[in-house]
Amino acid sequence: MSRPNKNIPQRRYRPRPPLTVMQLPLTREEMHRLQAHMRRHGALSLTPRQHNAIWDFLFETPESQAWLTNMTKQIRAGQIATRPHV
């Protein structure tokens, strides 16, 4: 004997409004608040616009620029070191 089919409509994915509103312009405190919210409620609790704003803010910080410069120098030094000497 098989189970009867239940007539329950499947939930469809609908983008929902964000659980938290982003305050612009984005400050360091606001970025930390959004990150804490995402850690608590999961990645889908923020909108793509909020995710992009966090990454844009982080990219523009002096620490990130210094890190990227350092990584670029290391990559170039590695590439030069692997070239054959003629």
PDB file of N, CA and C in Angstrom:
ATOM      1  N   MET A   1       0.844  -1.176   0.000  1.00  0.00           N
ATOM      2  CA  MET A   1       0.000   0.000   0.000  1.00  0.00           C
ATOM      3  C   MET A   1       0.889   1.239   0.000  1.00  0.00           C
ATOM      4  N   SER A   2       0.626   2.172  -0.874  1.00  0.00           N
ATOM      5  CA  SER A   2       1.438   3.381  -0.964  1.00  0.00           C
ATOM      6  C   SER A   2       0.758   4.538  -0.227  1.00  0.00           C
ATOM      7  N   ARG A   3       1.593   5.504   0.073  1.00  0.00           N
ATOM      8  CA  ARG A   3       1.061   6.672   0.769  1.00  0.00           C
ATOM      9  C   ARG A   3       0.252   7.530  -0.192  1.00  0.00           C
ATOM     10  N   PRO A   4      -0.783   8.179   0.290  1.00  0.00           N
ATOM     11  CA  PRO A   4      -1.508   9.098  -0.599  1.00  0.00           C
ATOM     12  C   PRO A   4      -0.669  10.353  -0.835  1.00  0.00           C
ATOM     13  N   ASN A   5      -0.776  10.890  -2.041  1.00  0.00           N
ATOM     14  CA  ASN A   5      -0.056  12.126  -2.355  1.00  0.00           C
ATOM     15  C   ASN A   5      -0.711  13.305  -1.651  1.00  0.00           C
ATOM     16  N   LYS A   6       0.101  14.067  -0.970  1.00  0.00           N
ATOM     17  CA  LYS A   6      -0.435  15.247  -0.301  1.00  0.00           C
ATOM     18  C   LYS A   6      -0.443  16.407  -1.289  1.00  0.00           C
ATOM     19  N   ASN A   7      -1.503  17.135  -1.290  1.00  0.00           N
ATOM     20  CA  ASN A   7      -1.636  18.258  -2.206  1.00  0.00           C
ATOM     21  C   ASN A   7      -1.145  19.529  -1.509  1.00  0.00           C
ATOM     22  N   ILE A   8       0.190  19.644  -1.349  1.00  0.00           N
ATOM     23  CA  ILE A   8       0.780  20.813  -0.710  1.00  0.00           C
ATOM     24  C   ILE A   8       1.623  21.527  -1.756  1.00  0.00           C
ATOM     25  N   PRO A   9       1.289  22.769  -2.043  1.00  0.00           N
ATOM     26  CA  PRO A   9       2.107  23.486  -3.036  1.00  0.00           C
ATOM     27  C   PRO A   9       3.520  23.685  -2.504  1.00  0.00           C
ATOM     28  N   GLN A  10       4.472  23.483  -3.387  1.00  0.00           N
ATOM     29  CA  GLN A  10       5.863  23.668  -2.990  1.00  0.00           C
ATOM     30  C   GLN A  10       6.141  25.155  -2.805  1.00  0.00           C
ATOM     31  N   ARG A  11       6.946  25.451  -1.797  1.00  0.00           N
ATOM     32  CA  ARG A  11       7.317  26.841  -1.585  1.00  0.00           C
ATOM     33  C   ARG A  11       8.283  27.253  -2.686  1.00  0.00           C
ATOM     34  N   ARG A  12       7.996  28.329  -3.312  1.00  0.00           N
ATOM     35  CA  ARG A  12       8.877  28.844  -4.347  1.00  0.00           C
ATOM     36  C   ARG A  12       9.789  29.894  -3.736  1.00  0.00           C
ATOM     37  N   TYR A  13      11.024  29.949  -4.271  1.00  0.00           N
ATOM     38  CA  TYR A  13      11.969  30.940  -3.769  1.00  0.00           C
ATOM     39  C   TYR A  13      11.567  32.314  -4.274  1.00  0.00           C
ATOM     40  N   ARG A  14      11.344  33.208  -3.364  1.00  0.00           N
ATOM     41  CA  ARG A  14      11.063  34.601  -3.706  1.00  0.00           C
ATOM     42  C   ARG A  14      12.060  35.462  -2.953  1.00  0.00           C
ATOM     43  N   PRO A  15      12.737  36.368  -3.655  1.00  0.00           N
ATOM     44  CA  PRO A  15      13.651  37.236  -2.919  1.00  0.00           C
ATOM     45  C   PRO A  15      12.859  38.033  -1.898  1.00  0.00           C
ATOM     46  N   ARG A  16      13.307  38.012  -0.665  1.00  0.00           N
ATOM     47  CA  ARG A  16      12.581  38.726   0.377  1.00  0.00           C
ATOM     48  C   ARG A  16      13.311  40.024   0.699  1.00  0.00           C
ATOM     49  N   PRO A  17      12.593  40.965   1.292  1.00  0.00           N
ATOM     50  CA  PRO A  17      13.285  42.191   1.665  1.00  0.00           C
ATOM     51  C   PRO A  17      14.348  41.892   2.716  1.00  0.00           C
ATOM     52  N   PRO A  18      15.392  42.689   2.766  1.00  0.00           N
ATOM     53  CA  PRO A  18      16.454  42.394   3.731  1.00  0.00           C
ATOM     54  C   PRO A  18      15.931  42.472   5.157  1.00  0.00           C
ATOM     55  N   LEU A  19      16.519  41.652   6.028  1.00  0.00           N
ATOM     56  CA  LEU A  19      16.133  41.668   7.428  1.00  0.00           C
ATOM     57  C   LEU A  19      16.635  42.926   8.117  1.00  0.00           C
ATOM     58  N   THR A  20      17.652  43.529   7.551  1.00  0.00           N
ATOM     59  CA  THR A  20      18.202  44.749   8.121  1.00  0.00           C
ATOM     60  C   THR A  20      18.419  45.763   7.010  1.00  0.00           C
ATOM     61  N   VAL A  21      18.199  47.012   7.303  1.00  0.00           N
ATOM     62  CA  VAL A  21      18.346  48.073   6.316  1.00  0.00           C
ATOM     63  C   VAL A  21      19.766  48.615   6.392  1.00  0.00           C
ATOM     64  N   MET A  22      20.345  48.886   5.238  1.00  0.00           N
ATOM     65  CA  MET A  22      21.714  49.384   5.181  1.00  0.00           C
ATOM     66  C   MET A  22      21.693  50.904   5.253  1.00  0.00           C
ATOM     67  N   GLN A  23      22.507  51.455   6.150  1.00  0.00           N
ATOM     68  CA  GLN A  23      22.637  52.912   6.276  1.00  0.00           C
ATOM     69  C   GLN A  23      23.766  53.379   5.362  1.00  0.00           C
ATOM     70  N   LEU A  24      23.462  54.307   4.481  1.00  0.00           N
ATOM     71  CA  LEU A  24      24.474  54.844   3.576  1.00  0.00           C
ATOM     72  C   LEU A  24      24.807  56.267   3.966  1.00  0.00           C
ATOM     73  N   PRO A  25      26.007  56.767   3.812  1.00  0.00           N
ATOM     74  CA  PRO A  25      27.170  56.050   3.309  1.00  0.00           C
ATOM     75  C   PRO A  25      27.657  55.022   4.326  1.00  0.00           C
ATOM     76  N   LEU A  26      28.236  53.954   3.801  1.00  0.00           N
ATOM     77  CA  LEU A  26      28.666  52.848   4.645  1.00  0.00           C
ATOM     78  C   LEU A  26      29.877  53.272   5.479  1.00  0.00           C
ATOM     79  N   THR A  27      29.771  53.090   6.782  1.00  0.00           N
ATOM     80  CA  THR A  27      30.885  53.378   7.685  1.00  0.00           C
ATOM     81  C   THR A  27      31.444  52.055   8.183  1.00  0.00           C
ATOM     82  N   ARG A  28      32.576  52.119   8.870  1.00  0.00           N
ATOM     83  CA  ARG A  28      33.181  50.899   9.415  1.00  0.00           C
ATOM     84  C   ARG A  28      32.230  50.226  10.410  1.00  0.00           C
ATOM     85  N   GLU A  29      31.570  51.019  11.241  1.00  0.00           N
ATOM     86  CA  GLU A  29      30.629  50.468  12.225  1.00  0.00           C
ATOM     87  C   GLU A  29      29.445  49.789  11.529  1.00  0.00           C
ATOM     88  N   GLU A  30      28.926  50.435  10.487  1.00  0.00           N
ATOM     89  CA  GLU A  30      27.803  49.861   9.747  1.00  0.00           C
ATOM     90  C   GLU A  30      28.223  48.570   9.042  1.00  0.00           C
ATOM     91  N   MET A  31      29.444  48.554   8.499  1.00  0.00           N
ATOM     92  CA  MET A  31      29.934  47.345   7.840  1.00  0.00           C
ATOM     93  C   MET A  31      30.029  46.201   8.851  1.00  0.00           C
ATOM     94  N   HIS A  32      30.567  46.497  10.047  1.00  0.00           N
ATOM     95  CA  HIS A  32      30.666  45.462  11.083  1.00  0.00           C
ATOM     96  C   HIS A  32      29.282  44.985  11.514  1.00  0.00           C
ATOM     97  N   ARG A  33      28.310  45.908  11.584  1.00  0.00           N
ATOM     98  CA  ARG A  33      26.944  45.532  11.957  1.00  0.00           C
ATOM     99  C   ARG A  33      26.334  44.585  10.914  1.00  0.00           C
ATOM    100  N   LEU A  34      26.537  44.913   9.623  1.00  0.00           N
ATOM    101  CA  LEU A  34      26.011  44.041   8.563  1.00  0.00           C
ATOM    102  C   LEU A  34      26.686  42.669   8.596  1.00  0.00           C
ATOM    103  N   GLN A  35      28.009  42.651   8.833  1.00  0.00           N
ATOM    104  CA  GLN A  35      28.707  41.369   8.905  1.00  0.00           C
ATOM    105  C   GLN A  35      28.205  40.537  10.086  1.00  0.00           C
ATOM    106  N   ALA A  36      27.985  41.181  11.234  1.00  0.00           N
ATOM    107  CA  ALA A  36      27.476  40.463  12.406  1.00  0.00           C
ATOM    108  C   ALA A  36      26.077  39.915  12.128  1.00  0.00           C
ATOM    109  N   HIS A  37      25.262  40.707  11.437  1.00  0.00           N
ATOM    110  CA  HIS A  37      23.915  40.258  11.082  1.00  0.00           C
ATOM    111  C   HIS A  37      23.990  39.026  10.170  1.00  0.00           C
ATOM    112  N   MET A  38      24.902  39.076   9.200  1.00  0.00           N
ATOM    113  CA  MET A  38      25.042  37.953   8.272  1.00  0.00           C
ATOM    114  C   MET A  38      25.516  36.702   9.011  1.00  0.00           C
ATOM    115  N   ARG A  39      26.446  36.857   9.961  1.00  0.00           N
ATOM    116  CA  ARG A  39      26.920  35.694  10.722  1.00  0.00           C
ATOM    117  C   ARG A  39      25.792  35.075  11.542  1.00  0.00           C
ATOM    118  N   ARG A  40      24.931  35.930  12.095  1.00  0.00           N
ATOM    119  CA  ARG A  40      23.828  35.432  12.917  1.00  0.00           C
ATOM    120  C   ARG A  40      22.736  34.764  12.091  1.00  0.00           C
ATOM    121  N   HIS A  41      22.385  35.384  10.953  1.00  0.00           N
ATOM    122  CA  HIS A  41      21.203  34.941  10.204  1.00  0.00           C
ATOM    123  C   HIS A  41      21.502  34.253   8.883  1.00  0.00           C
ATOM    124  N   GLY A  42      22.774  34.143   8.507  1.00  0.00           N
ATOM    125  CA  GLY A  42      23.117  33.466   7.266  1.00  0.00           C
ATOM    126  C   GLY A  42      23.323  34.437   6.124  1.00  0.00           C
ATOM    127  N   ALA A  43      23.997  33.936   5.084  1.00  0.00           N
ATOM    128  CA  ALA A  43      24.380  34.793   3.947  1.00  0.00           C
ATOM    129  C   ALA A  43      23.176  35.337   3.190  1.00  0.00           C
ATOM    130  N   LEU A  44      22.070  34.592   3.161  1.00  0.00           N
ATOM    131  CA  LEU A  44      20.907  35.050   2.405  1.00  0.00           C
ATOM    132  C   LEU A  44      20.120  36.133   3.127  1.00  0.00           C
ATOM    133  N   SER A  45      20.547  36.486   4.344  1.00  0.00           N
ATOM    134  CA  SER A  45      19.826  37.533   5.073  1.00  0.00           C
ATOM    135  C   SER A  45      20.186  38.925   4.562  1.00  0.00           C
ATOM    136  N   LEU A  46      21.278  39.023   3.794  1.00  0.00           N
ATOM    137  CA  LEU A  46      21.650  40.305   3.183  1.00  0.00           C
ATOM    138  C   LEU A  46      21.349  40.261   1.691  1.00  0.00           C
ATOM    139  N   THR A  47      21.078  41.420   1.144  1.00  0.00           N
ATOM    140  CA  THR A  47      20.820  41.503  -0.291  1.00  0.00           C
ATOM    141  C   THR A  47      22.155  41.528  -1.035  1.00  0.00           C
ATOM    142  N   PRO A  48      22.160  41.203  -2.333  1.00  0.00           N
ATOM    143  CA  PRO A  48      23.394  41.315  -3.113  1.00  0.00           C
ATOM    144  C   PRO A  48      23.991  42.717  -3.037  1.00  0.00           C
ATOM    145  N   ARG A  49      23.152  43.734  -2.989  1.00  0.00           N
ATOM    146  CA  ARG A  49      23.644  45.119  -2.886  1.00  0.00           C
ATOM    147  C   ARG A  49      24.397  45.328  -1.573  1.00  0.00           C
ATOM    148  N   GLN A  50      23.894  44.732  -0.488  1.00  0.00           N
ATOM    149  CA  GLN A  50      24.577  44.856   0.796  1.00  0.00           C
ATOM    150  C   GLN A  50      25.915  44.114   0.786  1.00  0.00           C
ATOM    151  N   HIS A  51      25.938  42.912   0.194  1.00  0.00           N
ATOM    152  CA  HIS A  51      27.198  42.170   0.063  1.00  0.00           C
ATOM    153  C   HIS A  51      28.216  42.985  -0.733  1.00  0.00           C
ATOM    154  N   ASN A  52      27.783  43.543  -1.859  1.00  0.00           N
ATOM    155  CA  ASN A  52      28.687  44.335  -2.699  1.00  0.00           C
ATOM    156  C   ASN A  52      29.199  45.562  -1.960  1.00  0.00           C
ATOM    157  N   ALA A  53      28.333  46.197  -1.173  1.00  0.00           N
ATOM    158  CA  ALA A  53      28.751  47.383  -0.423  1.00  0.00           C
ATOM    159  C   ALA A  53      29.832  47.015   0.593  1.00  0.00           C
ATOM    160  N   ILE A  54      29.696  45.856   1.248  1.00  0.00           N
ATOM    161  CA  ILE A  54      30.705  45.408   2.209  1.00  0.00           C
ATOM    162  C   ILE A  54      32.038  45.195   1.499  1.00  0.00           C
ATOM    163  N   TRP A  55      32.019  44.467   0.356  1.00  0.00           N
ATOM    164  CA  TRP A  55      33.266  44.192  -0.369  1.00  0.00           C
ATOM    165  C   TRP A  55      33.890  45.474  -0.900  1.00  0.00           C
ATOM    166  N   ASP A  56      33.060  46.385  -1.408  1.00  0.00           N
ATOM    167  CA  ASP A  56      33.584  47.660  -1.918  1.00  0.00           C
ATOM    168  C   ASP A  56      34.247  48.452  -0.794  1.00  0.00           C
ATOM    169  N   PHE A  57      33.603  48.467   0.372  1.00  0.00           N
ATOM    170  CA  PHE A  57      34.170  49.189   1.508  1.00  0.00           C
ATOM    171  C   PHE A  57      35.513  48.582   1.900  1.00  0.00           C
ATOM    172  N   LEU A  58      35.559  47.240   1.993  1.00  0.00           N
ATOM    173  CA  LEU A  58      36.800  46.577   2.385  1.00  0.00           C
ATOM    174  C   LEU A  58      37.908  46.807   1.360  1.00  0.00           C
ATOM    175  N   PHE A  59      37.556  46.806   0.078  1.00  0.00           N
ATOM    176  CA  PHE A  59      38.555  47.001  -0.970  1.00  0.00           C
ATOM    177  C   PHE A  59      39.186  48.385  -0.878  1.00  0.00           C
ATOM    178  N   GLU A  60      38.410  49.379  -0.477  1.00  0.00           N
ATOM    179  CA  GLU A  60      38.899  50.758  -0.443  1.00  0.00           C
ATOM    180  C   GLU A  60      39.722  51.079   0.799  1.00  0.00           C
ATOM    181  N   THR A  61      39.778  50.196   1.791  1.00  0.00           N
ATOM    182  CA  THR A  61      40.519  50.517   3.013  1.00  0.00           C
ATOM    183  C   THR A  61      42.019  50.490   2.744  1.00  0.00           C
ATOM    184  N   PRO A  62      42.776  51.336   3.445  1.00  0.00           N
ATOM    185  CA  PRO A  62      44.233  51.366   3.241  1.00  0.00           C
ATOM    186  C   PRO A  62      44.891  50.018   3.538  1.00  0.00           C
ATOM    187  N   GLU A  63      44.390  49.287   4.538  1.00  0.00           N
ATOM    188  CA  GLU A  63      44.982  47.974   4.835  1.00  0.00           C
ATOM    189  C   GLU A  63      44.845  47.018   3.651  1.00  0.00           C
ATOM    190  N   SER A  64      43.670  47.048   3.009  1.00  0.00           N
ATOM    191  CA  SER A  64      43.455  46.169   1.854  1.00  0.00           C
ATOM    192  C   SER A  64      44.374  46.555   0.705  1.00  0.00           C
ATOM    193  N   GLN A  65      44.518  47.850   0.477  1.00  0.00           N
ATOM    194  CA  GLN A  65      45.385  48.298  -0.604  1.00  0.00           C
ATOM    195  C   GLN A  65      46.838  47.908  -0.331  1.00  0.00           C
ATOM    196  N   ALA A  66      47.263  48.038   0.939  1.00  0.00           N
ATOM    197  CA  ALA A  66      48.629  47.642   1.299  1.00  0.00           C
ATOM    198  C   ALA A  66      48.807  46.141   1.102  1.00  0.00           C
ATOM    199  N   TRP A  67      47.803  45.353   1.499  1.00  0.00           N
ATOM    200  CA  TRP A  67      47.875  43.893   1.357  1.00  0.00           C
ATOM    201  C   TRP A  67      47.949  43.515  -0.124  1.00  0.00           C
ATOM    202  N   LEU A  68      47.093  44.154  -0.948  1.00  0.00           N
ATOM    203  CA  LEU A  68      47.095  43.857  -2.383  1.00  0.00           C
ATOM    204  C   LEU A  68      48.428  44.230  -3.022  1.00  0.00           C
ATOM    205  N   THR A  69      49.002  45.362  -2.634  1.00  0.00           N
ATOM    206  CA  THR A  69      50.301  45.777  -3.165  1.00  0.00           C
ATOM    207  C   THR A  69      51.371  44.758  -2.811  1.00  0.00           C
ATOM    208  N   ASN A  70      51.362  44.323  -1.551  1.00  0.00           N
ATOM    209  CA  ASN A  70      52.336  43.331  -1.089  1.00  0.00           C
ATOM    210  C   ASN A  70      52.179  42.019  -1.860  1.00  0.00           C
ATOM    211  N   MET A  71      50.932  41.553  -2.044  1.00  0.00           N
ATOM    212  CA  MET A  71      50.695  40.302  -2.766  1.00  0.00           C
ATOM    213  C   MET A  71      51.139  40.427  -4.225  1.00  0.00           C
ATOM    214  N   THR A  72      50.898  41.582  -4.838  1.00  0.00           N
ATOM    215  CA  THR A  72      51.315  41.798  -6.224  1.00  0.00           C
ATOM    216  C   THR A  72      52.830  41.719  -6.340  1.00  0.00           C
ATOM    217  N   LYS A  73      53.547  42.338  -5.384  1.00  0.00           N
ATOM    218  CA  LYS A  73      55.013  42.279  -5.396  1.00  0.00           C
ATOM    219  C   LYS A  73      55.500  40.838  -5.256  1.00  0.00           C
ATOM    220  N   GLN A  74      54.862  40.062  -4.364  1.00  0.00           N
ATOM    221  CA  GLN A  74      55.268  38.671  -4.173  1.00  0.00           C
ATOM    222  C   GLN A  74      55.027  37.845  -5.433  1.00  0.00           C
ATOM    223  N   ILE A  75      53.901  38.060  -6.082  1.00  0.00           N
ATOM    224  CA  ILE A  75      53.578  37.307  -7.306  1.00  0.00           C
ATOM    225  C   ILE A  75      54.580  37.647  -8.412  1.00  0.00           C
ATOM    226  N   ARG A  76      54.868  38.954  -8.563  1.00  0.00           N
ATOM    227  CA  ARG A  76      55.834  39.358  -9.591  1.00  0.00           C
ATOM    228  C   ARG A  76      57.217  38.788  -9.300  1.00  0.00           C
ATOM    229  N   ALA A  77      57.630  38.801  -8.033  1.00  0.00           N
ATOM    230  CA  ALA A  77      58.941  38.247  -7.666  1.00  0.00           C
ATOM    231  C   ALA A  77      58.972  36.744  -7.963  1.00  0.00           C
ATOM    232  N   GLY A  78      57.890  36.054  -7.706  1.00  0.00           N
ATOM    233  CA  GLY A  78      57.811  34.622  -8.013  1.00  0.00           C
ATOM    234  C   GLY A  78      57.878  34.364  -9.505  1.00  0.00           C
ATOM    235  N   GLN A  79      57.219  35.207 -10.293  1.00  0.00           N
ATOM    236  CA  GLN A  79      57.254  35.042 -11.740  1.00  0.00           C
ATOM    237  C   GLN A  79      58.656  35.296 -12.279  1.00  0.00           C
ATOM    238  N   ILE A  80      59.321  36.319 -11.771  1.00  0.00           N
ATOM    239  CA  ILE A  80      60.681  36.625 -12.225  1.00  0.00           C
ATOM    240  C   ILE A  80      61.627  35.494 -11.839  1.00  0.00           C
ATOM    241  N   ALA A  81      61.444  34.923 -10.636  1.00  0.00           N
ATOM    242  CA  ALA A  81      62.322  33.863 -10.172  1.00  0.00           C
ATOM    243  C   ALA A  81      62.195  32.595 -11.007  1.00  0.00           C
ATOM    244  N   THR A  82      61.036  32.368 -11.632  1.00  0.00           N
ATOM    245  CA  THR A  82      60.847  31.136 -12.408  1.00  0.00           C
ATOM    246  C   THR A  82      61.258  31.284 -13.876  1.00  0.00           C
ATOM    247  N   ARG A  83      61.637  32.507 -14.291  1.00  0.00           N
ATOM    248  CA  ARG A  83      62.080  32.681 -15.683  1.00  0.00           C
ATOM    249  C   ARG A  83      63.464  32.074 -15.848  1.00  0.00           C
ATOM    250  N   PRO A  84      63.700  31.440 -16.960  1.00  0.00           N
ATOM    251  CA  PRO A  84      65.046  30.883 -17.190  1.00  0.00           C
ATOM    252  C   PRO A  84      66.043  32.007 -17.437  1.00  0.00           C
ATOM    253  N   HIS A  85      67.228  31.865 -16.887  1.00  0.00           N
ATOM    254  CA  HIS A  85      68.283  32.852 -17.094  1.00  0.00           C
ATOM    255  C   HIS A  85      68.994  32.545 -18.416  1.00  0.00           C
ATOM    256  N   VAL A  86      69.133  33.542 -19.253  1.00  0.00           N
ATOM    257  CA  VAL A  86      69.764  33.346 -20.564  1.00  0.00           C
ATOM    258  C   VAL A  86      71.177  33.868 -20.546  1.00  0.00           C
TER     259      VAL A  86
END
